[in-house]
Tab-separated table of C-alpha atoms in Angstrom:
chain	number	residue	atom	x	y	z
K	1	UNK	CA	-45.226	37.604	-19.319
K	2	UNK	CA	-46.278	34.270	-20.879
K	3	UNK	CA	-42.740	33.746	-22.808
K	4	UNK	CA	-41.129	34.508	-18.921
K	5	UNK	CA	-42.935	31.759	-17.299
K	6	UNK	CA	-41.839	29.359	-19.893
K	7	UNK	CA	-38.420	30.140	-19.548
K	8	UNK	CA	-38.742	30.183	-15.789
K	9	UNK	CA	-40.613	26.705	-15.701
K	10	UNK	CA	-38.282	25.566	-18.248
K	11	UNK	CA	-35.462	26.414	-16.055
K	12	UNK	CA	-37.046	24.545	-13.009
K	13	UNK	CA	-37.795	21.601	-15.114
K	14	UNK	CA	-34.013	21.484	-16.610
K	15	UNK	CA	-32.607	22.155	-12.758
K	16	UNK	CA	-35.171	18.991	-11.359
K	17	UNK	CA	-34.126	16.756	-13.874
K	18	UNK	CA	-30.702	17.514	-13.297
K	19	UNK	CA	-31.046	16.795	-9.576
K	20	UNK	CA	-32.652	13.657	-10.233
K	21	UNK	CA	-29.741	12.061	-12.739
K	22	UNK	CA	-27.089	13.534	-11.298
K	23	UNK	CA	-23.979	11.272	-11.490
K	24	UNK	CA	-22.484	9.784	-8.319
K	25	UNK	CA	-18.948	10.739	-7.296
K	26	UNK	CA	-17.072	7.719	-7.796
K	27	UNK	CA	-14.133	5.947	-6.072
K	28	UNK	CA	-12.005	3.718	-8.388
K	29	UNK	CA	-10.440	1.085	-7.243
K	30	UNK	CA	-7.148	0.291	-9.288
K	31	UNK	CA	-6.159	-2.825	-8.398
K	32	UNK	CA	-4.578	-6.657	-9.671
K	33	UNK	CA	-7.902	-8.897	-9.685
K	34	UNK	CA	-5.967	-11.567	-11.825
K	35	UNK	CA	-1.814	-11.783	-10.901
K	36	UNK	CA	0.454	-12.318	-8.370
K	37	UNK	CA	-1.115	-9.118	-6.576
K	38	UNK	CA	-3.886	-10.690	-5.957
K	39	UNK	CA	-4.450	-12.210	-2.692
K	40	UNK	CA	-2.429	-8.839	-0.784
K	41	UNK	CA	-4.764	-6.434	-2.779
K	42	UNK	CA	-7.303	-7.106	-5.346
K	43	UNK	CA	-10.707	-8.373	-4.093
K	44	UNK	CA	-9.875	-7.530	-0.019
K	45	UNK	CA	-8.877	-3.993	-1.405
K	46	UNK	CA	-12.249	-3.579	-3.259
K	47	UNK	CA	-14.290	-4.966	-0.267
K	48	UNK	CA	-12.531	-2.787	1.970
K	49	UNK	CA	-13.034	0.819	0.031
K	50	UNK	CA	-17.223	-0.449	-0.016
K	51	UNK	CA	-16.989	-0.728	3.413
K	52	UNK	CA	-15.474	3.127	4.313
K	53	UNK	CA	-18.204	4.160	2.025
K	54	UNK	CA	-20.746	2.622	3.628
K	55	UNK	CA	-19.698	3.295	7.032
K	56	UNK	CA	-19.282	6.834	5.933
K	57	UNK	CA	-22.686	7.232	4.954
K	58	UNK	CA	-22.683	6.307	1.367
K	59	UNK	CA	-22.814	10.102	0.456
K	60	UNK	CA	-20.169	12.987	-0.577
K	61	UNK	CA	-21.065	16.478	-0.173
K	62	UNK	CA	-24.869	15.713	-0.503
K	63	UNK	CA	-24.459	13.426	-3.392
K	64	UNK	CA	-24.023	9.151	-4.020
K	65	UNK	CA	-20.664	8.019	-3.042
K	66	UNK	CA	-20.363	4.754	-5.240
K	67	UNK	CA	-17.170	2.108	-5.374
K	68	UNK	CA	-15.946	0.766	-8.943
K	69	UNK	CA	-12.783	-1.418	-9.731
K	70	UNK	CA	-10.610	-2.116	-12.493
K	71	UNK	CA	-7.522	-4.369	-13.143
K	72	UNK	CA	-4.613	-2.993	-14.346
K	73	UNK	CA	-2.819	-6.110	-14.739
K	74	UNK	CA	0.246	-5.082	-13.383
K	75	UNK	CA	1.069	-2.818	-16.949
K	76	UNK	CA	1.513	0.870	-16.507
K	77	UNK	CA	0.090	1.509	-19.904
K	78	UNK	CA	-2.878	-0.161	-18.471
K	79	UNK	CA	-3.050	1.673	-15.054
K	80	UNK	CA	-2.745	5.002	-16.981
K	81	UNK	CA	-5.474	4.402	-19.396
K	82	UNK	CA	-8.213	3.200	-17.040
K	83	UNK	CA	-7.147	6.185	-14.771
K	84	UNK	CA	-7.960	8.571	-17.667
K	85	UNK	CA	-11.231	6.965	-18.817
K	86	UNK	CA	-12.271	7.109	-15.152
K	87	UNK	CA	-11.537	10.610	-14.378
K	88	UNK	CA	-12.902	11.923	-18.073
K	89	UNK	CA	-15.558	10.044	-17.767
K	90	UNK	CA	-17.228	8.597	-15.242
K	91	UNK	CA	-16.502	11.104	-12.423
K	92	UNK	CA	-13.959	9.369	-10.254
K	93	UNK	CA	-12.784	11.789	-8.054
K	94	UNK	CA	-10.388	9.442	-6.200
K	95	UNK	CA	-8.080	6.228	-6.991
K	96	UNK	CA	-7.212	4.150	-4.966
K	97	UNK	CA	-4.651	0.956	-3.966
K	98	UNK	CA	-2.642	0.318	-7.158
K	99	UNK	CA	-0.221	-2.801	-6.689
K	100	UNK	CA	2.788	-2.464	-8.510
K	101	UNK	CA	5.475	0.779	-8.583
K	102	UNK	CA	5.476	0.687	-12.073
K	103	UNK	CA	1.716	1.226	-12.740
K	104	UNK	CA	1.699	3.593	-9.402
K	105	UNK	CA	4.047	6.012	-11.549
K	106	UNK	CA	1.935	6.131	-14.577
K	107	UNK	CA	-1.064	6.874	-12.724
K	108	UNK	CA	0.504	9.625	-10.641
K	109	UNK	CA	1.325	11.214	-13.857
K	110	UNK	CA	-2.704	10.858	-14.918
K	111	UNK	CA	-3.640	11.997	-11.306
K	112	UNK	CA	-1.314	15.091	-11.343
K	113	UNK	CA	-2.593	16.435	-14.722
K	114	UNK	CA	-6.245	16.000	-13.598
K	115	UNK	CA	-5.691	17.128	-9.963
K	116	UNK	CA	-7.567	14.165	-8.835
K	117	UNK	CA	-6.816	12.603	-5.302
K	118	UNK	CA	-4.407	9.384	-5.950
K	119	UNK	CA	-4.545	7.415	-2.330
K	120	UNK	CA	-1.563	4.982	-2.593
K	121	UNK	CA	-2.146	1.997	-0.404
K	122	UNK	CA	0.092	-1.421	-2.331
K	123	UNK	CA	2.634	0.243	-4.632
K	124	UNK	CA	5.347	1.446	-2.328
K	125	UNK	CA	8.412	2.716	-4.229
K	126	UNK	CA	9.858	6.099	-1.988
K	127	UNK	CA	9.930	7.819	-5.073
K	128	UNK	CA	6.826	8.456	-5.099
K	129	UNK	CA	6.797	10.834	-2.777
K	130	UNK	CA	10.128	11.835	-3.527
K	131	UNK	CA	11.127	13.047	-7.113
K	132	UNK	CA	7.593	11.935	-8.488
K	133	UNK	CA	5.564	13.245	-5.797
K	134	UNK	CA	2.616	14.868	-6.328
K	135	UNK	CA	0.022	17.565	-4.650
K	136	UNK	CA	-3.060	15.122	-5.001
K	137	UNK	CA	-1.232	12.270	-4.061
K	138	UNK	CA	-1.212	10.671	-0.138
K	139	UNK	CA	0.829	7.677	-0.131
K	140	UNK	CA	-0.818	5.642	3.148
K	141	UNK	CA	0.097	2.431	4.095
K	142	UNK	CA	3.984	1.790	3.681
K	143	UNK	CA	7.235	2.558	1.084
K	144	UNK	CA	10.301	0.938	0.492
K	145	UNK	CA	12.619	2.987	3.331
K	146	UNK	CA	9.900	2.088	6.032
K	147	UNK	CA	10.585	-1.561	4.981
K	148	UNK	CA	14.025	-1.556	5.139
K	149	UNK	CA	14.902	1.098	7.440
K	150	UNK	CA	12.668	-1.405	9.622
K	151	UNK	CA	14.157	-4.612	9.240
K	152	UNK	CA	17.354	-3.973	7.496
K	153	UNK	CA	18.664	-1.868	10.478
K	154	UNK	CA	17.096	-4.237	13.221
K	155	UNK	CA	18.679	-7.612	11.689
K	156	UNK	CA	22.114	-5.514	10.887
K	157	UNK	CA	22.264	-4.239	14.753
K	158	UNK	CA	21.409	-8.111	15.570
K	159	UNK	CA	24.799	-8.689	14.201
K	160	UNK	CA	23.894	-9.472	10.647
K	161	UNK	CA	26.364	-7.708	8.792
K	162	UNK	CA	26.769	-8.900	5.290
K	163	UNK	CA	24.280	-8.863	3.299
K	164	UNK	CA	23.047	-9.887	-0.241
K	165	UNK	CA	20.416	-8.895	-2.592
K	166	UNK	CA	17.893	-11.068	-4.635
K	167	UNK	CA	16.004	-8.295	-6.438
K	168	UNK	CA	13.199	-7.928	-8.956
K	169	UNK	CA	14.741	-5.993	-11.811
K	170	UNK	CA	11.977	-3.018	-11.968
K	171	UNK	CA	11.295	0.222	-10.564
K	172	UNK	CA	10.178	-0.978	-6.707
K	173	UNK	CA	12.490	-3.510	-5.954
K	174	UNK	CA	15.671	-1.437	-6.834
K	175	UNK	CA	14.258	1.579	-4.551
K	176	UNK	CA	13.702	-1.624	-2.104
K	177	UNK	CA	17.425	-2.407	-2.745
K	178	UNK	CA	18.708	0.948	-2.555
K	179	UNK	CA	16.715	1.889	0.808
K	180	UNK	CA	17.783	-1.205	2.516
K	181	UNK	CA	21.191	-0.513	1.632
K	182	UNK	CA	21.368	2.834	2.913
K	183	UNK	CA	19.869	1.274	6.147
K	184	UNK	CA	22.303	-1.479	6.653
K	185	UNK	CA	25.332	1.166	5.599
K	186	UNK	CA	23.924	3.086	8.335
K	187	UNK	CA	23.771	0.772	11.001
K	188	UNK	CA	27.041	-0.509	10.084
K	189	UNK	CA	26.728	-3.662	7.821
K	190	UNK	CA	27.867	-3.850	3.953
K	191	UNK	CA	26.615	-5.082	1.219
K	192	UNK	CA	28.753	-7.953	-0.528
K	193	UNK	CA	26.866	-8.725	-3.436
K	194	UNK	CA	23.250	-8.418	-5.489
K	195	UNK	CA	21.459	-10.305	-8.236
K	196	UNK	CA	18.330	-9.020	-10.438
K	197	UNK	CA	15.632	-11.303	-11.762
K	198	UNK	CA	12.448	-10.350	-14.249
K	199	UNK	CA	9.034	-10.839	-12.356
K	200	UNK	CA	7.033	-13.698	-11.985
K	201	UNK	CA	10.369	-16.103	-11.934
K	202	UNK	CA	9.692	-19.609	-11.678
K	203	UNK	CA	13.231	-20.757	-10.892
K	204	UNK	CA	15.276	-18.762	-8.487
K	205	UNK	CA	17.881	-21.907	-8.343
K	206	UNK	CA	20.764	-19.867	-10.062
K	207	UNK	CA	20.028	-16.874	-7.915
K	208	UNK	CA	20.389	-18.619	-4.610
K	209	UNK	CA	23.407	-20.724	-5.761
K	210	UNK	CA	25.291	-16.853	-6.358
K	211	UNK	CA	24.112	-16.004	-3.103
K	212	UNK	CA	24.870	-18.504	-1.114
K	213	UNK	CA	28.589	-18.499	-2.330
K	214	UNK	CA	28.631	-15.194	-1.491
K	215	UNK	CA	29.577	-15.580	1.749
K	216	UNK	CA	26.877	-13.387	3.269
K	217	UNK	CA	25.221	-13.366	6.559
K	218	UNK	CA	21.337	-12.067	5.112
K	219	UNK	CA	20.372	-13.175	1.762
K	220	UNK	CA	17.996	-10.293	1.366
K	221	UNK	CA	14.520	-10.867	-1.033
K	222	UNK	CA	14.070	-7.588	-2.503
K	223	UNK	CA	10.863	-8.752	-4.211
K	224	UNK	CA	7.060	-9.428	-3.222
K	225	UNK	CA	3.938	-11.673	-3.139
K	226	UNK	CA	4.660	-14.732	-5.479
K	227	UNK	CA	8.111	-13.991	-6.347
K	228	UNK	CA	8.868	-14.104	-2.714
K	229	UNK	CA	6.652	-17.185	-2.020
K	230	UNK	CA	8.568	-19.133	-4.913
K	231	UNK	CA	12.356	-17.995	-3.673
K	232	UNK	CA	11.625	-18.768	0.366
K	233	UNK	CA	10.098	-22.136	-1.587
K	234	UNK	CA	13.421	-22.898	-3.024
K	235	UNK	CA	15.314	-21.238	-0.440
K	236	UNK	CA	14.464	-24.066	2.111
K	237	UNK	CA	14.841	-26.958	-0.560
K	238	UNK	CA	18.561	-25.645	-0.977
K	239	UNK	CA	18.913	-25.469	2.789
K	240	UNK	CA	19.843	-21.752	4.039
K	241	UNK	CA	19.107	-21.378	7.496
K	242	UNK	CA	20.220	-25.048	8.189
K	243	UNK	CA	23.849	-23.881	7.145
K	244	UNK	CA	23.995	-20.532	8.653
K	245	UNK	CA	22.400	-17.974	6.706
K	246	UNK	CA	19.510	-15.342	7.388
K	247	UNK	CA	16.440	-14.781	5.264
K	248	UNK	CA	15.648	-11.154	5.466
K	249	UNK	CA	11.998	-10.715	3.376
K	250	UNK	CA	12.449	-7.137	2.743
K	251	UNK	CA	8.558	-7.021	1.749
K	252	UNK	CA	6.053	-9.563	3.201
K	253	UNK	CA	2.659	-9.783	3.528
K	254	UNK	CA	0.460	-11.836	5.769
K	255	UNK	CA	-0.947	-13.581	2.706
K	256	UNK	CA	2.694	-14.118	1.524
K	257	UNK	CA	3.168	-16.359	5.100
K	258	UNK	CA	0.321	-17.910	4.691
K	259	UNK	CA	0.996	-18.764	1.094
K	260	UNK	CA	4.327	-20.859	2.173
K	261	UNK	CA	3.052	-21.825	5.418
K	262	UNK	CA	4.677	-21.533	9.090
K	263	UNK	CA	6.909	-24.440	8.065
K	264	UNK	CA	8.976	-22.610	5.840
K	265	UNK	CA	8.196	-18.739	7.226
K	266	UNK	CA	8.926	-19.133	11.169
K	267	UNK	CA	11.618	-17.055	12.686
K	268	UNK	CA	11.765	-14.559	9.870
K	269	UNK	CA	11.540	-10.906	10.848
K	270	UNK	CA	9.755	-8.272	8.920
K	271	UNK	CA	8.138	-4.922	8.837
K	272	UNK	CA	4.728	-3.744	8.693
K	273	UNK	CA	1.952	-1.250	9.100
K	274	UNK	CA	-0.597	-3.410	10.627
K	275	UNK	CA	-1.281	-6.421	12.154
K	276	UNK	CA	-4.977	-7.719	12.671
K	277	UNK	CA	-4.582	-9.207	16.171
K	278	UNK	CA	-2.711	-6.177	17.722
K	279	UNK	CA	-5.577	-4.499	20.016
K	280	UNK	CA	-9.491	-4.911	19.880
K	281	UNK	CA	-9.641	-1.946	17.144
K	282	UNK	CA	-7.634	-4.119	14.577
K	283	UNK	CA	-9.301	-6.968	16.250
K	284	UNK	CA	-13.321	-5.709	15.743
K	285	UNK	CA	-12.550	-4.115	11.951
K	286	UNK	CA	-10.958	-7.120	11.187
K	287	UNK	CA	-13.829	-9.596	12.413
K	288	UNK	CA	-16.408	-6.882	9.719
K	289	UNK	CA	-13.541	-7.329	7.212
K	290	UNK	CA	-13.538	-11.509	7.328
K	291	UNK	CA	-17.494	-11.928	7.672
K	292	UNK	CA	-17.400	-10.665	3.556
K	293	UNK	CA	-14.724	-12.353	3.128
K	294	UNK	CA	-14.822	-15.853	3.392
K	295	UNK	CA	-13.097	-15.748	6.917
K	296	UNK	CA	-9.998	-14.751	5.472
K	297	UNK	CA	-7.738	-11.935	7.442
K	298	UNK	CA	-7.102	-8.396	5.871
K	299	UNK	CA	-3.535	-7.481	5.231
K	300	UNK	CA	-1.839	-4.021	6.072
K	301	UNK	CA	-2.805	-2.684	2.286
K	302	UNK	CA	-7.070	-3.625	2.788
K	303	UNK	CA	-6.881	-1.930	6.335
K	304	UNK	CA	-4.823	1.160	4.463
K	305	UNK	CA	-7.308	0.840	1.536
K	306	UNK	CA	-9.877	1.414	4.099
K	307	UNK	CA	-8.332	4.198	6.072
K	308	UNK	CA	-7.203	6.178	3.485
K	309	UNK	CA	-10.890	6.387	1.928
K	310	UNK	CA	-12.379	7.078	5.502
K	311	UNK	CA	-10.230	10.007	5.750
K	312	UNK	CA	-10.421	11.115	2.286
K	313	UNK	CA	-13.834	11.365	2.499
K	314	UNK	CA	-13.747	13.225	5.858
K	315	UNK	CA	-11.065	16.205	3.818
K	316	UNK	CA	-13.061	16.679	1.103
K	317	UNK	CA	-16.695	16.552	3.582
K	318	UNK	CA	-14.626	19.453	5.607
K	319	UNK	CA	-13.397	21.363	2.483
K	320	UNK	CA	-16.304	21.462	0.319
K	321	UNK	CA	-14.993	19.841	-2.594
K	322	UNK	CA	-14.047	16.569	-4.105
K	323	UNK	CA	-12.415	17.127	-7.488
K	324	UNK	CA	-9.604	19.134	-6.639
K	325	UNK	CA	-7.312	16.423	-5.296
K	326	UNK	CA	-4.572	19.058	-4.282
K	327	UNK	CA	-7.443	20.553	-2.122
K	328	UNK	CA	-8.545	17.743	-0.204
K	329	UNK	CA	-5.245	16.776	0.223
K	330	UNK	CA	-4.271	20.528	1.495
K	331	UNK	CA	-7.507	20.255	4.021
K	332	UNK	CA	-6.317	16.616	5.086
K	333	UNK	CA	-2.914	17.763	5.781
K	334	UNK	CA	-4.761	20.153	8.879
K	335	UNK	CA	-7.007	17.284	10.138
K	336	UNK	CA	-6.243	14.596	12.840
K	337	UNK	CA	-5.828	11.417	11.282
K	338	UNK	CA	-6.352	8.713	14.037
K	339	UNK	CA	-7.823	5.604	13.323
K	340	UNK	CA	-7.431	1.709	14.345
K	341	UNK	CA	-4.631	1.818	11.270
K	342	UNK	CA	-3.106	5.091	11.954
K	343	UNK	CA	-1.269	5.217	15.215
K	344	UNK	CA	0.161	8.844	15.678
K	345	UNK	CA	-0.098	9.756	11.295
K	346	UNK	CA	-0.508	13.014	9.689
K	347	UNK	CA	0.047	13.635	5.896
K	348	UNK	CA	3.222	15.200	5.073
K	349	UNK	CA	3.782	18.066	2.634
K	350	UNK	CA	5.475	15.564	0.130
K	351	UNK	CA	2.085	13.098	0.237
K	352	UNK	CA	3.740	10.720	2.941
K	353	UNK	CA	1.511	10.117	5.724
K	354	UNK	CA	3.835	9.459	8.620
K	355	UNK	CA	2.043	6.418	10.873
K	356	UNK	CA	3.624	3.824	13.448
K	357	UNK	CA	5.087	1.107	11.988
K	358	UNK	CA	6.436	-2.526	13.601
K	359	UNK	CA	8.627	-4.940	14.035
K	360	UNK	CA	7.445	-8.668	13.951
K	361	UNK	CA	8.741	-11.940	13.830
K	362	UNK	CA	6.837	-15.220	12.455
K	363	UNK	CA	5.403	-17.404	14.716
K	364	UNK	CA	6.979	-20.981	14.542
K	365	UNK	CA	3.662	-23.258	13.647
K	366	UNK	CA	3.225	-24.876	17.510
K	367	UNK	CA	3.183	-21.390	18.509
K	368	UNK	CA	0.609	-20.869	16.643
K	369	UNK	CA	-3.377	-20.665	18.134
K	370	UNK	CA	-5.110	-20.743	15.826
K	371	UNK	CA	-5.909	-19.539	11.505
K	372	UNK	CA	-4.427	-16.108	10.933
K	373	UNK	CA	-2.326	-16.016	14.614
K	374	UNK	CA	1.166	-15.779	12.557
K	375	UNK	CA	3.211	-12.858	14.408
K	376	UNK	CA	4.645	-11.851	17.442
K	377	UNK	CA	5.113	-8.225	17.517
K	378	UNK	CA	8.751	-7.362	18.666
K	379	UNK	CA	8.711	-3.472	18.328
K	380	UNK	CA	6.457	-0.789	17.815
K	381	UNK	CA	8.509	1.805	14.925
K	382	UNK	CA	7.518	5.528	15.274
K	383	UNK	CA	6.539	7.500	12.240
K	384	UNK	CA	9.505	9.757	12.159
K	385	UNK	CA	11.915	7.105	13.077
K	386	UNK	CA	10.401	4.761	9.844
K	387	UNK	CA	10.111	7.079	6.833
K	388	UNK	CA	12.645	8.953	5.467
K	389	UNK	CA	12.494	12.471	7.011
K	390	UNK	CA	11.230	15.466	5.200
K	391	UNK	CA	14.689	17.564	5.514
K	392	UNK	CA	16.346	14.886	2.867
K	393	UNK	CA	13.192	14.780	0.591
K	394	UNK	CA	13.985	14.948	-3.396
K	395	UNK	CA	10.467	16.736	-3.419
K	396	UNK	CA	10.140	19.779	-5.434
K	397	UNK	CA	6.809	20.457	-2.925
K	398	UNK	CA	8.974	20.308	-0.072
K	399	UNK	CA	9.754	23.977	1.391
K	400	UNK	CA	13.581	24.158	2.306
């Protein structure tokens, strides 16, 4: 009898202490805290997965719901590596954001093996929820046909019909290319011409010369953050639009205006998820968003950031379980997902989650109110118009 209450008050003493240390479940933010990523993602993106937590409740299934961050510095081998060391090791049962395609890809492959939820909300190559895509895996603020579906087919019905490609030579801007191509086909344009370039190009002079004796009516930037900053740069010091040809942007973000200034940026027309001045929803997260922010305005990848925490923490609450990414994702996939960034989404069986997406056009700067008022929004996009439909997915998860 003694040796059985020893056990049994070792057991309650083992199953205390356990309670008492038990480790936190742990979102990782994978993110570019030092590159060209930086001002679109990085800090905003960290800020803005804290503040789902919080306003969640801080807790997961009974248990400490705790943000950490890492910088992948825009190398796969990187991404992939931190990924692993999270998951193994310090129980990070979702990761989220990830600028660049690249990087994206490598951590799907870390994500997939572990089953562990992968919430995309920077890197936005289609493949990723094509060929690559992935049962853990919701991809949740924007991809590379949304963006050019989106403007490539509204500047190509406007009468823009040639077109010609400035393109970062690596995995997202040729599925940029190649999905603004098909749009611009489709709508009945053609493509005259294309020129690659490595990242982080300084001097886009060559590039713009070869496109600008092309003959074309849309000298297309199939790039992003600084590489497009530098190219609009030097696209206005060689004179474009003063002799007659369009700027299409195929991927910009607010900070990417900002960066260049109205000046340079006004008239151009582009896609995106959100905009923080569309209703008083964007309007009031925005305003929590700033305050820890140094005033500064969230782009559409903090608000996704946000979102797509929220509502992973709402499918895994509902399901009972946070490690099994495929599960949550399986339980999210039944849930309404409604929120001031999501305008009519759900999560498709291929990880896209299908949202409203729109049209918007630069303000010229004496059109401008006031710090952060930069767009007029020309269209609203619906989900199933702006993403690739489901019936042409390359994903083996798809049921045909």
């Amino acid at each position: 009898m003694k040796n059985l209450k020893t056990i049994i008050l070792s057991t309650v003493f083992t199953l205390s202490a356990t309670a008492a240390f038990a480790e936190p479940y742990r979102i990782g933010v994978l993110t570019d805290m030092s590159g060209m990523n930086f001002d679109l993602a990085g800090q905003g993106s960290v800020v803005a997965a804290q503040m789902a937590v919080e306003d969640f409740g801080g807790k997961l299934l009974g248990e400490t719901v705790e943000v950490i961050v890492g910088d992948h510095q825009n190398k796969p081998d990187v991404g992939s590596t931190l990924a692993r060391t999270w998951i193994d090791s310090q129980n990070v049962v979702a990761v989220v954001d990830v600028p660049t395609s690249s990087v994206a890809m490598a951590v799907q492959e870390i994500t997939r093996q572990t089953d562990t939820a992968f919430l995309i909300s920077t890197a936005g190559s289609s493949a990723l929820t094509g060929e690559a895509c992935s049962p853990s895996t919701a991809q949740w603020t924007w991809d590379t046909f949304a963006m050019a579906n989106g403007t490539g087919r509204a500047m190509t019905l406007e009468g823009a019909k040639k077109w010609y490609f400035i393109t970062v030579d690596y995995t997202f801007g040729h599925a940029l290319e190649a999905d603004t191509t098909q749009a611009v086909l489709a709508a009945g344009g053609e493509v005259v011409g294309s020129v690659r370039h490595p990242r982080e190009t300084t001097d886009f002079s060559s590039y713009i010369l070869q496109a600008q004796a092309s003959g074309a009516d849309v000298i297309a930037l199939a790039n992003s953050s600084g590489d497009t900053m530098t190219a609009l740069k030097q696209m206005q010091e060689y004179g474009i639009t003063e002799a007659g040809q369009k700027i299409a942007g195929m991927l910009l973000f607010l900070t990417d205006v900002q960066g260049v200034g109205l000046d340079i940026a006004r008239g151009l027309t582009l896609t995106t998820a959100f905009y923080w001045d569309m209703d008083d929803q964007t309007r009031e997260w925005s305003a929590r968003y700033s305050e820890r922010m140094d005033g500064k305005k969230p782009t559409m990848v903090h608000a996704g950031v946000y979102s797509a925490v929220t509502n992973y923490l709402k499918a895994a609450e509902k399901a009972g379980e946070a490690r099994s990414g495929s599960k949550v994702m399986e339980t999210m996939r039944g849930m309404d997902i409604n929120d001031f960034f999501n305008r009519n989404a759900y999560l498709r069986e291929d990880g896209r989650v299908i949202h409203d997406m729109f049209l918007v056009r630069v303000k010229a700067p004496e059109d401008s109110g006031a710090a952060g008022d930069l767009y007029e929004v020309l269209a609203t996009i619906p989900g199933k118009e702006a993403f690739a439909s489901v019936e042409n997915s390359a994903c083996p998860l798809v049921k045909k």
